[in-house]
Coordinates of C-alpha atoms in Angstrom, one line a residue:
M174 CA -8.0 9.2 6.5
I175 CA -4.4 10.2 6.2
P176 CA -3.3 13.2 8.2
R177 CA -1.5 16.1 6.5
R178 CA 2.2 15.9 6.1
I179 CA 1.9 12.1 6.6
F180 CA 5.4 11.3 5.5
L181 CA 6.9 13.4 8.3
A182 CA 4.5 12.2 11.0
A183 CA 6.2 10.5 14.0
A184 CA 3.6 7.8 14.2
P185 CA 4.6 4.8 16.5
L186 CA 5.5 1.6 14.9
A187 CA 4.0 -0.7 17.5
G188 CA 0.4 -1.2 18.5
C189 CA -2.6 -2.5 16.7
T190 CA -4.5 -0.4 14.2
A191 CA -7.9 -0.8 12.4
A192 CA -6.3 -3.2 10.1
A193 CA -3.2 -4.8 11.7
T194 CA -0.1 -5.1 13.8
P195 CA 2.9 -4.6 11.6
S196 CA 6.0 -5.5 13.5
A197 CA 7.2 -8.4 15.6
P198 CA 4.9 -9.6 18.5
P199 CA 5.3 -7.5 21.6
A200 CA 8.0 -8.5 24.0
P201 CA 6.7 -10.8 26.7
I202 CA 5.6 -9.2 29.9
A203 CA 7.7 -10.2 32.9
A204 CA 6.6 -13.3 34.7
A205 CA 3.7 -12.7 37.0
T206 CA 4.3 -12.2 40.7
P207 CA 2.6 -14.7 43.1
V208 CA -0.2 -12.3 43.7
E209 CA -2.1 -11.3 40.6
P210 CA -2.8 -7.6 40.4
P211 CA -6.5 -6.7 40.7
M212 CA -8.6 -6.3 37.5
T213 CA -9.1 -2.6 36.9
S214 CA -11.4 -0.7 34.6
V215 CA -12.3 2.8 33.7
S216 CA -15.9 1.6 33.8
S217 CA -17.7 1.4 37.1
V218 CA -20.1 -1.3 35.7
P219 CA -19.4 -4.9 36.7
F220 CA -18.3 -7.0 33.7
D221 CA -21.2 -9.4 34.0
R222 CA -23.7 -6.5 33.9
F223 CA -21.8 -5.0 30.9
V224 CA -22.1 -8.3 29.0
D225 CA -25.8 -8.5 29.8
G226 CA -26.3 -5.1 28.3
V227 CA -24.3 -6.1 25.2
K228 CA -26.4 -9.2 24.8
T229 CA -29.7 -7.2 25.1
E230 CA -28.5 -4.8 22.4
A231 CA -27.2 -7.6 20.2
R232 CA -30.6 -9.3 20.3
R233 CA -32.2 -6.1 19.1
R234 CA -29.7 -6.1 16.2
G235 CA -30.8 -9.6 15.1
I236 CA -28.1 -11.7 16.8
S237 CA -29.6 -15.0 18.0
Q238 CA -29.5 -16.3 21.5
T239 CA -27.7 -19.4 20.2
T240 CA -24.9 -17.2 18.8
L241 CA -24.7 -15.1 21.9
A242 CA -24.5 -18.1 24.2
A243 CA -21.7 -19.6 22.2
A244 CA -19.8 -16.3 21.8
F245 CA -19.9 -15.4 25.5
S246 CA -19.4 -18.9 26.9
G247 CA -16.5 -18.6 29.4
V248 CA -15.8 -15.0 28.5
R249 CA -14.3 -12.9 31.3
P250 CA -12.3 -9.7 31.4
N251 CA -8.8 -10.4 30.1
Q252 CA -6.1 -8.7 32.2
R253 CA -3.4 -9.4 29.5
V254 CA -5.5 -7.5 26.9
I255 CA -5.7 -4.5 29.2
E256 CA -2.0 -4.6 30.0
L257 CA -1.1 -4.7 26.3
D258 CA -3.5 -1.9 25.5
R259 CA -2.0 0.3 28.2
R260 CA 1.6 -0.6 27.4
Q261 CA 1.8 0.3 23.8
A262 CA 5.2 1.7 23.0
E263 CA 5.4 5.4 22.6
G264 CA 8.6 5.1 20.5
G265 CA 10.0 2.3 18.4
L266 CA 13.1 0.9 16.7
Q267 CA 15.4 2.9 14.5
W268 CA 14.3 2.7 10.9
E269 CA 17.3 0.6 9.9
D270 CA 16.7 -2.0 12.7
Y271 CA 13.0 -2.2 12.0
R272 CA 13.7 -2.6 8.3
D273 CA 16.5 -5.1 8.4
R274 CA 15.8 -7.1 11.6
I275 CA 12.0 -7.3 11.5
M276 CA 10.1 -6.3 8.3
V277 CA 12.6 -7.0 5.5
S278 CA 14.8 -9.6 7.1
P279 CA 16.5 -12.2 5.0
T280 CA 14.2 -14.9 6.4
R281 CA 11.1 -13.0 5.6
V282 CA 12.3 -12.3 2.1
Q283 CA 13.1 -15.9 1.5
N284 CA 9.8 -17.1 2.9
G285 CA 8.0 -14.4 0.8
R286 CA 9.6 -15.6 -2.4
R287 CA 8.6 -19.2 -1.6
N288 CA 5.0 -18.3 -0.8
Y289 CA 4.8 -16.1 -3.9
L290 CA 5.9 -19.1 -6.1
E291 CA 3.8 -21.7 -4.3
N292 CA 0.6 -19.5 -4.7
A293 CA 1.4 -18.1 -8.1
D294 CA -1.8 -19.4 -9.7
L295 CA -4.1 -18.1 -6.9
L296 CA -2.3 -14.8 -6.9
R297 CA -2.7 -14.5 -10.7
R298 CA -6.5 -15.1 -10.4
I299 CA -6.8 -12.5 -7.6
E300 CA -4.8 -10.0 -9.6
Q301 CA -7.1 -10.5 -12.6
R302 CA -10.2 -9.7 -10.4
F303 CA -8.9 -6.9 -8.2
R304 CA -6.0 -5.4 -10.3
V305 CA -3.7 -5.4 -7.3
S306 CA 0.0 -6.5 -7.5
P307 CA 0.6 -10.0 -6.1
S308 CA 3.8 -8.8 -4.6
I309 CA 2.1 -6.3 -2.4
I310 CA -0.5 -8.9 -1.3
V311 CA 2.3 -11.3 -0.3
A312 CA 4.2 -8.5 1.5
I313 CA 1.2 -7.6 3.6
W314 CA 0.5 -11.2 4.3
G315 CA 4.1 -11.6 5.4
V316 CA 4.4 -8.7 7.8
E317 CA 0.9 -9.1 9.3
T318 CA 0.9 -12.8 10.2
N319 CA 4.1 -14.3 8.8
F320 CA 2.2 -15.7 5.8
G321 CA -0.6 -17.0 7.9
G322 CA 1.6 -18.6 10.6
N323 CA 0.9 -16.2 13.4
T324 CA -2.7 -14.9 13.4
G325 CA -3.0 -14.3 17.2
G326 CA -4.2 -16.5 20.0
F327 CA -6.7 -14.2 21.8
K328 CA -10.5 -15.0 21.7
V329 CA -11.8 -12.1 19.6
V330 CA -15.1 -11.7 21.5
E331 CA -13.3 -11.8 24.9
A332 CA -10.7 -9.3 23.8
L333 CA -13.2 -6.9 22.3
A334 CA -15.6 -7.2 25.3
T335 CA -12.7 -6.5 27.7
L336 CA -11.7 -3.4 25.8
A337 CA -15.2 -2.2 25.4
W338 CA -15.9 -2.6 29.1
E339 CA -12.5 -1.3 30.2
G340 CA -13.6 2.1 29.0
R341 CA -10.5 3.9 27.6
R342 CA -11.8 3.5 24.0
A343 CA -15.1 1.9 24.8
A344 CA -17.2 3.2 21.9
Y345 CA -14.7 2.0 19.2
F346 CA -14.4 -1.5 20.6
R347 CA -18.1 -1.8 21.4
T348 CA -18.7 -1.2 17.6
E349 CA -16.1 -3.8 16.8
L350 CA -17.7 -6.3 19.2
F351 CA -21.1 -6.1 17.6
A352 CA -19.5 -6.5 14.2
A353 CA -17.7 -9.6 15.5
L354 CA -21.0 -11.1 16.7
K355 CA -22.6 -10.4 13.3
I356 CA -19.7 -12.4 11.7
L357 CA -20.5 -15.3 14.0
E358 CA -24.2 -15.0 13.4
D359 CA -23.7 -15.2 9.6
G360 CA -21.7 -18.4 10.0
H361 CA -18.4 -17.2 8.4
I362 CA -16.3 -18.8 11.3
R363 CA -17.0 -20.9 14.3
T364 CA -16.7 -19.3 17.7
D365 CA -13.7 -21.4 18.7
R366 CA -11.9 -20.4 15.5
M367 CA -12.5 -16.7 15.9
T368 CA -9.1 -15.8 17.3
G369 CA -6.9 -12.8 16.7
S370 CA -4.7 -10.2 18.2
W371 CA -5.2 -8.7 21.7
A372 CA -7.1 -5.8 20.0
G373 CA -9.3 -8.0 17.9
A374 CA -7.6 -7.9 14.6
M375 CA -8.5 -11.2 12.9
G376 CA -7.2 -13.9 10.6
Q377 CA -4.4 -13.9 8.1
P378 CA -5.0 -10.3 6.9
Q379 CA -5.5 -9.0 10.5
F380 CA -8.8 -7.3 9.7
M381 CA -10.8 -5.6 12.5
P382 CA -14.4 -6.9 12.4
T383 CA -15.8 -3.7 10.8
N384 CA -13.2 -4.0 8.1
F385 CA -14.2 -7.7 7.6
E386 CA -17.8 -6.6 7.1
R387 CA -16.9 -4.1 4.4
L388 CA -13.9 -5.7 2.7
A389 CA -13.6 -9.5 3.3
V390 CA -14.5 -11.6 0.3
D391 CA -15.5 -15.2 -0.4
F392 CA -13.0 -16.0 -3.2
D393 CA -13.2 -19.8 -2.9
G394 CA -16.9 -19.7 -3.4
D395 CA -17.9 -21.8 -0.4
G396 CA -20.4 -19.3 0.9
R397 CA -18.2 -18.1 3.8
R398 CA -15.7 -15.3 4.0
D399 CA -13.1 -17.3 6.0
I400 CA -10.0 -15.1 6.4
W401 CA -8.7 -17.5 9.1
D402 CA -8.4 -20.9 7.3
S403 CA -9.0 -20.1 3.6
K404 CA -5.9 -18.8 1.9
A405 CA -8.0 -17.8 -1.1
D406 CA -10.4 -15.7 1.0
A407 CA -7.5 -14.2 3.0
L408 CA -5.4 -13.1 0.1
A409 CA -8.3 -11.9 -2.0
S410 CA -9.5 -9.8 1.0
I411 CA -6.2 -8.1 1.2
A412 CA -6.4 -7.3 -2.5
N413 CA -10.0 -6.0 -2.1
Y414 CA -8.8 -3.8 0.7
F415 CA -6.2 -2.2 -1.6
A416 CA -8.6 -2.0 -4.6
R417 CA -11.2 -0.2 -2.5
N418 CA -8.6 2.2 -1.1
G419 CA -7.4 3.4 -4.5
W420 CA -4.6 1.1 -5.6
R421 CA -3.4 2.1 -9.1
D422 CA -2.7 -1.0 -11.2
G423 CA 0.7 -1.0 -12.8
E424 CA 2.1 1.9 -10.8
P425 CA 5.1 1.6 -8.5
W426 CA 4.9 2.5 -4.8
G427 CA 8.3 4.4 -4.6
L428 CA 12.0 4.0 -4.5
A429 CA 15.0 4.8 -2.4
V430 CA 17.0 7.7 -3.7
T431 CA 20.2 9.7 -3.3
P432 CA 19.3 13.3 -2.7
P433 CA 21.3 16.2 -4.3
P434 CA 24.1 17.9 -2.5
G435 CA 22.8 20.3 0.1
F436 CA 19.6 18.4 0.7
S437 CA 18.2 19.0 4.2
A438 CA 15.8 16.6 5.7
A439 CA 14.6 19.2 8.2
G440 CA 13.5 21.6 5.4
A441 CA 12.5 19.0 2.8
D442 CA 9.6 19.9 0.5
T443 CA 7.1 17.0 0.6
S444 CA 4.7 18.3 -2.1
M445 CA 3.9 16.0 -5.0
R446 CA 6.0 16.7 -8.1
P447 CA 6.6 15.1 -11.5
M448 CA 9.6 12.7 -11.4
R449 CA 11.4 14.9 -14.0
D450 CA 11.4 17.7 -11.5
F451 CA 13.3 15.5 -9.0
A452 CA 15.7 14.5 -11.8
R453 CA 16.4 18.2 -12.6
M454 CA 17.0 18.9 -8.9
G455 CA 19.7 16.2 -8.9
F456 CA 18.0 13.3 -7.2
R457 CA 19.2 9.9 -8.4
T458 CA 18.5 6.3 -7.5
E459 CA 20.2 4.9 -4.4
A460 CA 22.6 3.1 -6.8
G461 CA 23.5 6.4 -8.5
R462 CA 21.6 5.9 -11.7
P463 CA 19.1 8.4 -13.3
L464 CA 15.6 8.3 -11.9
P465 CA 13.1 6.2 -13.8
D466 CA 10.0 7.6 -15.3
G467 CA 6.9 7.3 -13.2
P468 CA 3.9 9.0 -11.6
D469 CA 4.2 12.1 -9.5
A470 CA 6.1 11.6 -6.2
Q471 CA 7.0 13.3 -3.0
V472 CA 10.0 13.1 -0.7
V473 CA 9.5 10.5 2.1
L474 CA 11.6 10.4 5.2
P475 CA 11.7 7.4 7.5
N476 CA 10.9 8.0 11.1
R477 CA 13.9 7.6 13.3
G478 CA 16.1 7.0 10.3
N479 CA 19.8 7.8 9.7
G480 CA 19.6 9.5 6.4
Q481 CA 17.8 7.2 3.9
V482 CA 15.5 9.1 1.6
F483 CA 12.7 7.9 -0.6
L484 CA 10.4 9.2 -3.3
G485 CA 6.9 7.9 -2.7
H486 CA 4.1 7.6 -5.2
H487 CA 0.3 7.4 -4.7
N488 CA 0.5 3.7 -4.0
L489 CA 2.6 4.3 -0.9
R490 CA -0.3 6.2 0.5
V491 CA -2.6 3.3 -0.2
I492 CA -0.2 0.9 1.6
R493 CA -0.4 3.3 4.6
R494 CA -4.2 3.1 4.6
Y495 CA -3.7 -0.5 5.6
N496 CA -1.5 0.7 8.5
S497 CA -0.5 4.3 8.9
P498 CA 3.0 4.5 10.2
V499 CA 5.4 5.8 7.6
N500 CA 8.0 3.1 8.4
Y501 CA 5.4 0.4 8.0
G502 CA 4.5 1.7 4.5
L503 CA 8.1 1.9 3.4
A504 CA 9.0 -1.5 4.7
V505 CA 6.0 -3.2 3.0
G506 CA 7.0 -1.5 -0.2
L507 CA 10.6 -2.7 0.1
L508 CA 9.5 -6.3 0.9
S509 CA 7.1 -6.3 -2.1
D510 CA 10.1 -5.4 -4.4
R511 CA 12.1 -8.3 -3.1
V512 CA 9.4 -11.1 -3.2
G513 CA 7.8 -10.4 -6.5

């Protein structure tokens, strides 16, 4: 669900959500001191006892002993996961740095165009089925995992078990842990290949396990929904996510604009209006041309920006259902414009 006044919300840019981790990988933590800090947990239950309880409940849910034995082999509480969970940034980069250095960098644009062309036939077939723009699929693929090149190296079961045991958001991660076990039980991926982010976001689209259950698809027809190693399944799953969240085929997401003289960001009206209303108020494109026709829009202000203003359509809201921060949505939209 999108909170009210979403486009003015000061949501952080870093940190994993139900869907993904948008920006560059977190900065490395300083080298460990000779004495490793003790493992700490909000929970008073020893980790082994916690895992035993998870296994008991999993068996009641239909997970086989074979799957459980493989999934929890060698699993232990992961201190790095706890550190990353507790050290999520409260702030973030300025909009312009986030846009130009990370999300819409020249290298990412170049790689996006190459991947768009190399996968043109696959993307065309996905578009025919899901009615989602190939350029938005490629943009999400690019910002989430660098076009499949950086899907995360954490063992998903270990990361989720650590976070469910650690206690700060235990109920959420416990639900995700059971969903991950169901994925293994159903044979979509081998245990050794089920890797992802420190928070359990998986594969090329960076789906959390419950999102996998609802939205991952078997596009290559091999009987498995493999968002790790099957490009077809991964890209089609992104498209399905957008289709199921209300993407409007053929509509733009938004555009950068020059506001009229006297415009005040602090007092900006963010209600949805016809584009002709913005034209009458004196808004023009960032290049100074008249506004194009299009669906209703609202003023969108980047968080921690230095004055850039956008008009955002319904499809920008859909982008932000993949990952909620306003700067993430704007950057994905801009990247999609440059790669397609």
